[in-house]
Coordinates of N, CA and C and ligand atoms in Angstrom, one line a residue:
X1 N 136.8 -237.1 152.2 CA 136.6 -236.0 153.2 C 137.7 -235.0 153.0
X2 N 137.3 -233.5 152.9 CA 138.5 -233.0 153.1 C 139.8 -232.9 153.9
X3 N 140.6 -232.1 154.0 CA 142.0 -232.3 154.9 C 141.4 -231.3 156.0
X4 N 142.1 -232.0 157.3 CA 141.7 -230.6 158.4 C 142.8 -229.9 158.1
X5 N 142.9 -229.0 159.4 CA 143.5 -227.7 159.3 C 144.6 -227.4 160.8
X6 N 146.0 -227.0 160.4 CA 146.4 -226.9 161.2 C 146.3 -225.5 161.9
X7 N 146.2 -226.0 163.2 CA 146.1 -224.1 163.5 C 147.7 -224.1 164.8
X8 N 148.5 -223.2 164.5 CA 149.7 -222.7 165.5 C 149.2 -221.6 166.3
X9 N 149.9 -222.0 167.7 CA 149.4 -220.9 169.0 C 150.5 -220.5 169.7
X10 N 151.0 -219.9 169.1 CA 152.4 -219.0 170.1 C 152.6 -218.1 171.2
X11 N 153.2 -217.6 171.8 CA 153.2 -216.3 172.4 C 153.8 -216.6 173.9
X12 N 154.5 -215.2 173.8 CA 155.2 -215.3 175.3 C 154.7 -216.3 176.3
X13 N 155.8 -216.7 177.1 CA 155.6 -217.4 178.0 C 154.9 -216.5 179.3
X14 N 153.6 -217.3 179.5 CA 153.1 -216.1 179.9 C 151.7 -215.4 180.1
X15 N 151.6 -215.2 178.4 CA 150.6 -214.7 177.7 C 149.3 -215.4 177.9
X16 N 148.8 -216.1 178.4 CA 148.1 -217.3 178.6 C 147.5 -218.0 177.8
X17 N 148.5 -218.1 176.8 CA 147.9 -219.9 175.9 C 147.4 -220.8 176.3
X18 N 148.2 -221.1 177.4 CA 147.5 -222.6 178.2 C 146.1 -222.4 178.3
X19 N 145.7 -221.4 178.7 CA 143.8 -221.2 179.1 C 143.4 -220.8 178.1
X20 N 143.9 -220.0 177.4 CA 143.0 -219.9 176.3 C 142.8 -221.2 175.4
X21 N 144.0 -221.8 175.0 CA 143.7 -223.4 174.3 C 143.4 -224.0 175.1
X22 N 143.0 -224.4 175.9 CA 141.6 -225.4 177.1 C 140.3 -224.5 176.7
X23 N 140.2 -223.3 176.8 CA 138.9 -222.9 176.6 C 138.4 -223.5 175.3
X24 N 139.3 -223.2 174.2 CA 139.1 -223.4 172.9 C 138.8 -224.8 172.5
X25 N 139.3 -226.3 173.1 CA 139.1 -227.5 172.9 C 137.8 -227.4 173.6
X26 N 138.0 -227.0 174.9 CA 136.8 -227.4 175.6 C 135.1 -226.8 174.8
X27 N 135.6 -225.6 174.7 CA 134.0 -224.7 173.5 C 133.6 -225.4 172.5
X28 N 135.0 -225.3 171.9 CA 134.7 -226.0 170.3 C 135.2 -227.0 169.6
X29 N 135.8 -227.9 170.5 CA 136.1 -229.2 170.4 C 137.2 -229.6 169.3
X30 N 138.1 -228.6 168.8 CA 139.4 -229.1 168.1 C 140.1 -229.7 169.3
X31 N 140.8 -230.3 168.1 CA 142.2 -231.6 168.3 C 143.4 -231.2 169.2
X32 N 143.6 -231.2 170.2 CA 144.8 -230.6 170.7 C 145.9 -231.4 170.5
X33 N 147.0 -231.0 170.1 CA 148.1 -232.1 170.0 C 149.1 -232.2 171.2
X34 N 149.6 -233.4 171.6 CA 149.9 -233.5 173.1 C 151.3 -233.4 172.8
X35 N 152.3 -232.4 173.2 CA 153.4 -232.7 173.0 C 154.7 -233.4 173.4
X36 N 155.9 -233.7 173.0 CA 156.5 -235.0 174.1 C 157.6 -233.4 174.7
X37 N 158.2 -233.9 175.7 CA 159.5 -232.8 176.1 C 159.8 -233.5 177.3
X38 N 161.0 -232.9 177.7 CA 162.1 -233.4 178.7 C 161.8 -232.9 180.1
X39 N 161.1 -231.7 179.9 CA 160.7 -230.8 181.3 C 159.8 -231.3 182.2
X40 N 160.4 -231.3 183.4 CA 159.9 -232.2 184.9 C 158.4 -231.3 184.5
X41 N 157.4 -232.3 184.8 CA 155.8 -232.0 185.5 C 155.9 -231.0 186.1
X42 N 155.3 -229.7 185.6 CA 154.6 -229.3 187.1 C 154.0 -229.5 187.6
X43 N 153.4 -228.9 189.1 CA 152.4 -229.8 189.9 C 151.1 -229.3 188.9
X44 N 150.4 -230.9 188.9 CA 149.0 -230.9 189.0 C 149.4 -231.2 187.0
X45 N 150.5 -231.4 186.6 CA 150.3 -231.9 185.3 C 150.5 -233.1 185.0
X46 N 149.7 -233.9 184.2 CA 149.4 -235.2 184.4 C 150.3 -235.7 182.8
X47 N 150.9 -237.0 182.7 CA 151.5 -237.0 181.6 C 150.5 -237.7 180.4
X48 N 150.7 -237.3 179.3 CA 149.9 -237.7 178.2 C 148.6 -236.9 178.1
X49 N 148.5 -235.9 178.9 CA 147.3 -235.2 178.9 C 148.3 -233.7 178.6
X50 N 148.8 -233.4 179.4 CA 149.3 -231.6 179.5 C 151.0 -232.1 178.2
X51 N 151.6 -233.3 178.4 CA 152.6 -233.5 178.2 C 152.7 -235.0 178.0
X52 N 153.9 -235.6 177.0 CA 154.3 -237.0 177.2 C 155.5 -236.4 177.9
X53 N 155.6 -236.2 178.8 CA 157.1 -236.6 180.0 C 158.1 -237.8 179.6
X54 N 159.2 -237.0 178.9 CA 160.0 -238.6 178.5 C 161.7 -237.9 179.0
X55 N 162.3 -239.0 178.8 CA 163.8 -238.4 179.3 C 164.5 -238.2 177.9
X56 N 165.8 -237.0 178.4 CA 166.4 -237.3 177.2 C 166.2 -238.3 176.4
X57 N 166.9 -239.4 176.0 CA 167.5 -240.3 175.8 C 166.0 -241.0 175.0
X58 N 164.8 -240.7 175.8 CA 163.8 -241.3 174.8 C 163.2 -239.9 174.2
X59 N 163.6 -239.3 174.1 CA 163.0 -237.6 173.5 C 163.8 -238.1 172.1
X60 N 165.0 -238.6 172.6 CA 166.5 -238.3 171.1 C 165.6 -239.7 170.4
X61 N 165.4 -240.6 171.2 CA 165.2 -242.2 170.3 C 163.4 -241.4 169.2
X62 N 162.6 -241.1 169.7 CA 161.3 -240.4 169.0 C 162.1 -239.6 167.7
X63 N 163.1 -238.7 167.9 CA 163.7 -237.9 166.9 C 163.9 -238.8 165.9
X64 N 165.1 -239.6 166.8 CA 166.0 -240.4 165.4 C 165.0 -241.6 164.4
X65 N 163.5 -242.0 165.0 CA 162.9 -242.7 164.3 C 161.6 -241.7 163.5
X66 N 161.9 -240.5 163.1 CA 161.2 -239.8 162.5 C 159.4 -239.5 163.2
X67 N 159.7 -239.8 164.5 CA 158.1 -239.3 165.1 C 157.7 -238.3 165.4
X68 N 158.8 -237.0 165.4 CA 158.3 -235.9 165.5 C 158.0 -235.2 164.7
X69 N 157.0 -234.5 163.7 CA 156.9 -233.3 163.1 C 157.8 -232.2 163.1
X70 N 157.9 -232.3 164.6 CA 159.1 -230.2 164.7 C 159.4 -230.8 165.8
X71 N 160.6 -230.4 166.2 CA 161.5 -229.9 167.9 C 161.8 -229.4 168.0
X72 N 162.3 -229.0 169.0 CA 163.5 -227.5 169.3 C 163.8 -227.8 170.6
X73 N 164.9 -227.2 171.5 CA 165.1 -227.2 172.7 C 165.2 -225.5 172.9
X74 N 164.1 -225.5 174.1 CA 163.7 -224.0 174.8 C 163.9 -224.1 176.2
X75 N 164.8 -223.1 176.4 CA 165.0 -222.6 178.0 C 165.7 -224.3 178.7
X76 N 166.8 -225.1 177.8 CA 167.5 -226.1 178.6 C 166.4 -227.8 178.7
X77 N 165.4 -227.3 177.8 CA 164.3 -229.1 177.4 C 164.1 -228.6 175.8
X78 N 164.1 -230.1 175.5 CA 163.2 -230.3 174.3 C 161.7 -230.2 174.3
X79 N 161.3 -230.3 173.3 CA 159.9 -230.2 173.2 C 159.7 -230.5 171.6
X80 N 158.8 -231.1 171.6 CA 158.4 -231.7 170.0 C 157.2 -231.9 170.3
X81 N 156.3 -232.1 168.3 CA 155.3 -232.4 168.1 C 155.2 -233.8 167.7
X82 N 154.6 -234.8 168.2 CA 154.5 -236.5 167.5 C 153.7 -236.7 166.6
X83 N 154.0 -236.9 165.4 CA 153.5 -237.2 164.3 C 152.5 -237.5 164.1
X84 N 152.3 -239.0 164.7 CA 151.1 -240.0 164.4 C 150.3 -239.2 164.2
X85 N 150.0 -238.5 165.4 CA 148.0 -238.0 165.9 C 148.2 -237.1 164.4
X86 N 149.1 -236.2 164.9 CA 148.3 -235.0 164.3 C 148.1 -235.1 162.6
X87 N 148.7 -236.6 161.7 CA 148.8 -236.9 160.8 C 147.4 -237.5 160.7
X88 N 147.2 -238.3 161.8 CA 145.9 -239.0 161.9 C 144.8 -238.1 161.9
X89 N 144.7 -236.9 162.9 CA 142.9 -236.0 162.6 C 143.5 -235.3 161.8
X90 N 143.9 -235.0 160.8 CA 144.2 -234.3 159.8 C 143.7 -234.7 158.8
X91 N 144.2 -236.3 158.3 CA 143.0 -237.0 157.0 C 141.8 -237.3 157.8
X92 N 141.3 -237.5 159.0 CA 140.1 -237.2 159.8 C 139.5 -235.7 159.3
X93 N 139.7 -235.1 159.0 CA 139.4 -233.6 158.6 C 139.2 -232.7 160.1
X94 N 139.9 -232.9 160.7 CA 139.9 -232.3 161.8 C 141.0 -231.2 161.9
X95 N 140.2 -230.3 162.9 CA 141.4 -228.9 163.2 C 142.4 -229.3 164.5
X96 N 143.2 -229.5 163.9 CA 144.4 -229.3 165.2 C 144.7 -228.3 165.8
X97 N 145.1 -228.0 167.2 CA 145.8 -227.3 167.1 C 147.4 -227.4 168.0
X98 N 148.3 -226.8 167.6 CA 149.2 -226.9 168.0 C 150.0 -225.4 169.0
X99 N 150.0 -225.9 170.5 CA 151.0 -225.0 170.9 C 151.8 -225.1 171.2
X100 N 152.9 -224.1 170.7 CA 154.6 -224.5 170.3 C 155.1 -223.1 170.1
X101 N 155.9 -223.1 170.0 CA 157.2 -221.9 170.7 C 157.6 -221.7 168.7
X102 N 158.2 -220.3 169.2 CA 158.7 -219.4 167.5 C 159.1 -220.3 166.0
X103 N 160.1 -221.4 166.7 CA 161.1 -221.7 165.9 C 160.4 -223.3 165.3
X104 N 159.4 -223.9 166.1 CA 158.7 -225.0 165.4 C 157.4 -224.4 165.0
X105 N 156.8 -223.0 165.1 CA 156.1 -222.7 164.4 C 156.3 -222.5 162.8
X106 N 157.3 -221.8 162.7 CA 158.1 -221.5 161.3 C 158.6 -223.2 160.7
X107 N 158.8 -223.9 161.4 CA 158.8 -225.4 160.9 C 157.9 -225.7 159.9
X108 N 156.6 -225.8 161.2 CA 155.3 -226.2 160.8 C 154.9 -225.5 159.5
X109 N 155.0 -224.3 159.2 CA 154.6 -223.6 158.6 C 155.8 -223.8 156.9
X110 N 156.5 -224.1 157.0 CA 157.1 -224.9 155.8 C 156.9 -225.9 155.5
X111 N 156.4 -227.1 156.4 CA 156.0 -228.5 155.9 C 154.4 -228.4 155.4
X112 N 153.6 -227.1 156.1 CA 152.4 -227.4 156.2 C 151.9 -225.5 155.9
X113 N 152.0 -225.2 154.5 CA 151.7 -224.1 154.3 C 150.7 -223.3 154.5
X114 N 149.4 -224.2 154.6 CA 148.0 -223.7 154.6 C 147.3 -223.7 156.1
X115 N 149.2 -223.8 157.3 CA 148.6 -223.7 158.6 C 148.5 -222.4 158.8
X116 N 147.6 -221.8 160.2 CA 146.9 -220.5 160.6 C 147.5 -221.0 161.5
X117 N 149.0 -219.4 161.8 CA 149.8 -219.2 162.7 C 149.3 -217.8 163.7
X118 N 149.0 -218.2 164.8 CA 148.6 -216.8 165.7 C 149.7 -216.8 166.4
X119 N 149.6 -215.9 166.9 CA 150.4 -215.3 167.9 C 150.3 -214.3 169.5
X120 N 149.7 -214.6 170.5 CA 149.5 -214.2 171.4 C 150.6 -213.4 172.1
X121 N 150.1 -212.4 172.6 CA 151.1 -211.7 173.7 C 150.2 -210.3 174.6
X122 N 150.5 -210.4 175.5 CA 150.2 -209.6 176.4 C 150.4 -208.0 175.8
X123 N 149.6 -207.2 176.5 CA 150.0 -205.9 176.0 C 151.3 -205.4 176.4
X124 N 152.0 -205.4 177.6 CA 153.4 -204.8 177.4 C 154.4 -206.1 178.3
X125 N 155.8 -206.0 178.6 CA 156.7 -206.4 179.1 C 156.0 -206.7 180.9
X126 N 155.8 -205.3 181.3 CA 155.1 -205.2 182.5 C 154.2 -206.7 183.3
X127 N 153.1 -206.6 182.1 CA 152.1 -207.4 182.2 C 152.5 -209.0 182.1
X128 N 153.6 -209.2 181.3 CA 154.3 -210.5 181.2 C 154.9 -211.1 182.3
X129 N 155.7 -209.8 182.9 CA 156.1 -210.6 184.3 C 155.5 -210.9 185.4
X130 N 154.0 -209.6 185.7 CA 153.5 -210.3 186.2 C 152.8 -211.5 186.1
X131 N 152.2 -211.7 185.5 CA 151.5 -212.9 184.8 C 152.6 -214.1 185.3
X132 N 153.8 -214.4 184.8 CA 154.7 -215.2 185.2 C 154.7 -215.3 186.6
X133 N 155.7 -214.2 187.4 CA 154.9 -214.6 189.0 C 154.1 -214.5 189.8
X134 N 152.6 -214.3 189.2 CA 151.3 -214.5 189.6 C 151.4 -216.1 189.7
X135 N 152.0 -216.9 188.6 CA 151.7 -218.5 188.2 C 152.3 -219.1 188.9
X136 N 153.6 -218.1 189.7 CA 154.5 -219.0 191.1 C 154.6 -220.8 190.7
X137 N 154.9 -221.0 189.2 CA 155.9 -222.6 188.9 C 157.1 -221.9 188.5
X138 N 157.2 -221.0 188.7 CA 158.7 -220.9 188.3 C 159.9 -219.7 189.0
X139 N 161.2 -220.2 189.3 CA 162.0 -219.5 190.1 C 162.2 -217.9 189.0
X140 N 162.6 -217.2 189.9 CA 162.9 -215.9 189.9 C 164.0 -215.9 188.5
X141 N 165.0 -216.7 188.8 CA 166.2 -216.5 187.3 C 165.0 -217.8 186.3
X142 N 164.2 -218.7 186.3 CA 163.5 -219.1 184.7 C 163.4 -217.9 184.4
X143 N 162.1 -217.3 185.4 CA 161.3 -216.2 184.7 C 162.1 -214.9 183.8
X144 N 163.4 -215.0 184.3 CA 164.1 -213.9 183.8 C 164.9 -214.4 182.5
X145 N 165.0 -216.1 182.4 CA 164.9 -216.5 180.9 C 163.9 -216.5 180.5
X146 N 162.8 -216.3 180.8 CA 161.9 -216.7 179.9 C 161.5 -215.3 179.0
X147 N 161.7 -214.4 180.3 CA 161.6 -212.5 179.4 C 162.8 -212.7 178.4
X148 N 164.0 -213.0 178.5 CA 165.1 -212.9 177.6 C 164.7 -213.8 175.8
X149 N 164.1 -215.1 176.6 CA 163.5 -215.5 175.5 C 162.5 -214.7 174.5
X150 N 161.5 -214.1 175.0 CA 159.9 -213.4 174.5 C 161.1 -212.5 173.4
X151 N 162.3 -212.1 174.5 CA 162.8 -210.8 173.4 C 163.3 -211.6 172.2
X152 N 164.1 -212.4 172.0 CA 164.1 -213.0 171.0 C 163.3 -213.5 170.4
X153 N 162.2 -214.2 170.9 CA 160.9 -214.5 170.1 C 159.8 -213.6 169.3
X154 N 160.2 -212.7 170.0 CA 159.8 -210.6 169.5 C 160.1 -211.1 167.8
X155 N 161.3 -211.0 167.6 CA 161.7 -211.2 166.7 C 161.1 -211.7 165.6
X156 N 160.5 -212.6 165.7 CA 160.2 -213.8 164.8 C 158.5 -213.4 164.8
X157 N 157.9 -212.3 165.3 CA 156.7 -212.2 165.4 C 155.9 -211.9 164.1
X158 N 157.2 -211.1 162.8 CA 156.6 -210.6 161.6 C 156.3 -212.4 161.0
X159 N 156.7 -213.5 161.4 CA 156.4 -214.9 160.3 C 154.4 -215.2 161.0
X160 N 153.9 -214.8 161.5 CA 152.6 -215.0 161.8 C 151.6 -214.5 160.9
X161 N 150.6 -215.3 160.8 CA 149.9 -214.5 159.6 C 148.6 -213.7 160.9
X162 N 148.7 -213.9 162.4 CA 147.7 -213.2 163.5 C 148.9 -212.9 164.7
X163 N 148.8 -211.3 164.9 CA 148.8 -211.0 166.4 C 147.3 -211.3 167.2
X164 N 147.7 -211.5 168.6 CA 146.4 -211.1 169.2 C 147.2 -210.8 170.6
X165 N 146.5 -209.9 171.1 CA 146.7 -209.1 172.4 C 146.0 -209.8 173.3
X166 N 146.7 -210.0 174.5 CA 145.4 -210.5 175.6 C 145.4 -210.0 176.5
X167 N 144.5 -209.1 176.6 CA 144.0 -207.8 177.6 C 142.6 -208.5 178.4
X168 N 141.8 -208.7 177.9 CA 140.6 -209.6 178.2 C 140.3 -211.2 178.2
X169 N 140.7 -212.2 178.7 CA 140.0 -213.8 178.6 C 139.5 -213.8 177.4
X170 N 138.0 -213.4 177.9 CA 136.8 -213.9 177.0 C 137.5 -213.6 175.6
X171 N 137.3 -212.2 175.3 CA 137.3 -210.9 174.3 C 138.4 -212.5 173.3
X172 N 139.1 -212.6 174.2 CA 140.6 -213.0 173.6 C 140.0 -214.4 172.7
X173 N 139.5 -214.9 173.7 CA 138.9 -216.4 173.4 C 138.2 -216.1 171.7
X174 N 137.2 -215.4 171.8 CA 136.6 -215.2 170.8 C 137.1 -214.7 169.8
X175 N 138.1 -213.6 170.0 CA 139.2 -213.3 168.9 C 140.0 -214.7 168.2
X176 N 140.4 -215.4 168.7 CA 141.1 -216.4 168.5 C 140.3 -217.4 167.5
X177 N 138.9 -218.1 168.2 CA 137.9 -218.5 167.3 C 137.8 -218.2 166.0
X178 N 137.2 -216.8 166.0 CA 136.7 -216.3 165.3 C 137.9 -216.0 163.8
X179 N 139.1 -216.3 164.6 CA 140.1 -215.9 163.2 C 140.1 -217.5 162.2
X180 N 139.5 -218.8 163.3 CA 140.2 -219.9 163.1 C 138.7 -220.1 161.8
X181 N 137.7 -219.7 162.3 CA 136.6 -219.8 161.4 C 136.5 -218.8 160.3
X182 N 137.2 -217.7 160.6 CA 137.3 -217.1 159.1 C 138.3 -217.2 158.1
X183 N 139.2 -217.9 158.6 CA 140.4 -218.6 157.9 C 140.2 -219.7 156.8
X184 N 139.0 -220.5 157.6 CA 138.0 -221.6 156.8 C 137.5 -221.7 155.4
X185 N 137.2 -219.7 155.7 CA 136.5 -219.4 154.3 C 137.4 -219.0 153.2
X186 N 138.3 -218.5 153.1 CA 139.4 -218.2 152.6 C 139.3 -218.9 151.1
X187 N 139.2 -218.0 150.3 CA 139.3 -218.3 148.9 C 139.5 -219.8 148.6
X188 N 141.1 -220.0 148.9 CA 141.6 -220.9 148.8 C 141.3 -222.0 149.4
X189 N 140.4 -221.9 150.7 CA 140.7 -223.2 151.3 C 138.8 -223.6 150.6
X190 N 138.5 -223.1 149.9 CA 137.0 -223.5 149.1 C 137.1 -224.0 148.0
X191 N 138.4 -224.7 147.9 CA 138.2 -224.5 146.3 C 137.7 -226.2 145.8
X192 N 137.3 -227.2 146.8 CA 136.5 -227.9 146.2 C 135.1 -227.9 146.3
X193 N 134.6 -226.6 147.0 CA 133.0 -226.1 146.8 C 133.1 -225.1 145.5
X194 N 134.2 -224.5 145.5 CA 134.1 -223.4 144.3 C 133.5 -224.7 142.6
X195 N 134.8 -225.8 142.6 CA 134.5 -226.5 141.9 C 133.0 -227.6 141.6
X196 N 132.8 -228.1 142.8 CA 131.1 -228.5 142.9 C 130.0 -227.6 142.6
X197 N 130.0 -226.3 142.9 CA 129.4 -225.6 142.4 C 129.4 -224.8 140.9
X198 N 130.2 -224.8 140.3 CA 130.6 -224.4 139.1 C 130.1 -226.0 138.5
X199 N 130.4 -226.9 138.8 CA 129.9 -228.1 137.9 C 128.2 -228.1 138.1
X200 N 127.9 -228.1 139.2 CA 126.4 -227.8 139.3 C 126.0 -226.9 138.0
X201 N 126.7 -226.0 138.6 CA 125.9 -224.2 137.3 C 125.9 -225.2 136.0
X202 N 127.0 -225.7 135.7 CA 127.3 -226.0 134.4 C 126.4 -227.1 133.4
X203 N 125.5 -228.2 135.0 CA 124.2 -228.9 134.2 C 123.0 -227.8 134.5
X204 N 123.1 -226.7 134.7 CA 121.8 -225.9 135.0 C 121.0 -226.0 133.3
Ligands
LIG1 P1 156.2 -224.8 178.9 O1 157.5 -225.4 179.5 O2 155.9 -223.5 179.5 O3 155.1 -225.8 179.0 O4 156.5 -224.6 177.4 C1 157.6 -223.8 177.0 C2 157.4 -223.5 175.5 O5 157.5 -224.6 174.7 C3 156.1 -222.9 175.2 O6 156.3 -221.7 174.4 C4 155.4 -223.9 174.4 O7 154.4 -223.4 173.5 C5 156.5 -224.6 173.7 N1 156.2 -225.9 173.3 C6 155.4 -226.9 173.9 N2 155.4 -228.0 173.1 C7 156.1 -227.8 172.0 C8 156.4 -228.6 170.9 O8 156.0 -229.7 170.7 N3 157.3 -228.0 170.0 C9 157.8 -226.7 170.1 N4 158.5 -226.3 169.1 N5 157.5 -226.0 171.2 C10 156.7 -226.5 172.1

């Protein structure tokens, strides 16, 4: 069976990743990968579903026995990817996807070349903050790291091989899709139909 495919989902805190990746598992049924981090639950998030909720101390023990793919600490928590799964639907030939912040994107994207990095963000600064305190989980000074963050994350926005703007849900949803399935076709990622079929021609 072929290898699946990793797909990266970035973008301001904010930007609405979280809904758009639910839409996108729930429509079309890729792999979401559950990440572990240090950051208290918000309400209504359940552990092992939105998050593995672990403490320091067992965030560092996952590090030190090689189970995470990427980490980084953002805004004062860790956050990592766990190995197992996403090693496991991958020789499954399944599409993952992973959302994760600038600096374990660029990770990802060195251990795993042939992943499809997007990048979401709202159309201006304006729209970011409200969005943030429309979502009322977070106090007045996060939200003002989290803008401080975007600006440094600004930065790192030329390593993505997709911007996408989210001005509309839907529009966005299908933008998103639609890049993950034309990425599919990509020269390169055919090259064992290129070769099945060239051996076909070749008993014609
Ligand atoms: P939040 O606290 O809002 O759930 O997440 C904060 C940031 O951490 C988001 O940008 C999110 O994409 C990122 N993040 C979540 N899980 C991971 C992970 O496993 N690795 C990395 N590098 N970033 C993550």
């Amino acid at each position: 069976m072929s290898k699946g495919k990793l797909v990266v989902i970035s973008g301001f805190s904010g930007a609405g990743k979280g809904t758009i990746v639910k839409q996108l598992i729930e429509r079309y049924g890729y792999s979401l990968s559950v990440s572990a981090t240090t950051r208290a639950p918000r309400e209504g998030e359940v552990d092992g579903k939105d998050y593995y909720f672990k403490t320091t101390d067992e965030f560092l023990s996952l590090v030190d026995y090689n189970g995470l793919i990427e980490w980084t600490k953002y805004v004062d928590n860790y956050y990592g990817t766990p190995r197992k799964f996403v090693e496991e639907e991958l020789s499954a030939g399944k599409t993952v996807i992973l959302e994760i912040e600038v600096k374990g994107a660029a990770n990802i994207k060195e251990q795993y070349p042939d992943a499809v990095l997007l990048f979401l963000t709202t159309k201006d600064v304006d729209t970011l903050r409200a969005r943030l305190r429309k979502r009322g989980t977070e106090t007045d000074e996060v939200i003002e790291k989290r803008i401080k963050r975007a600006a440094e994350e600004s930065e790192l926005m030329d390593n993505y091989d997709y911007i996408v703007v989210n001005d509309e849900l839907e529009e966005c949803i299908d933008t998103v899709h639609s890049i993950i399935i034309s990425d599919s076709y990509k020269t390169e990622n055919m090259a064992e139909f290129i070769k099945s079929i060239q051996t076909d021609l070749s008993d014609e």
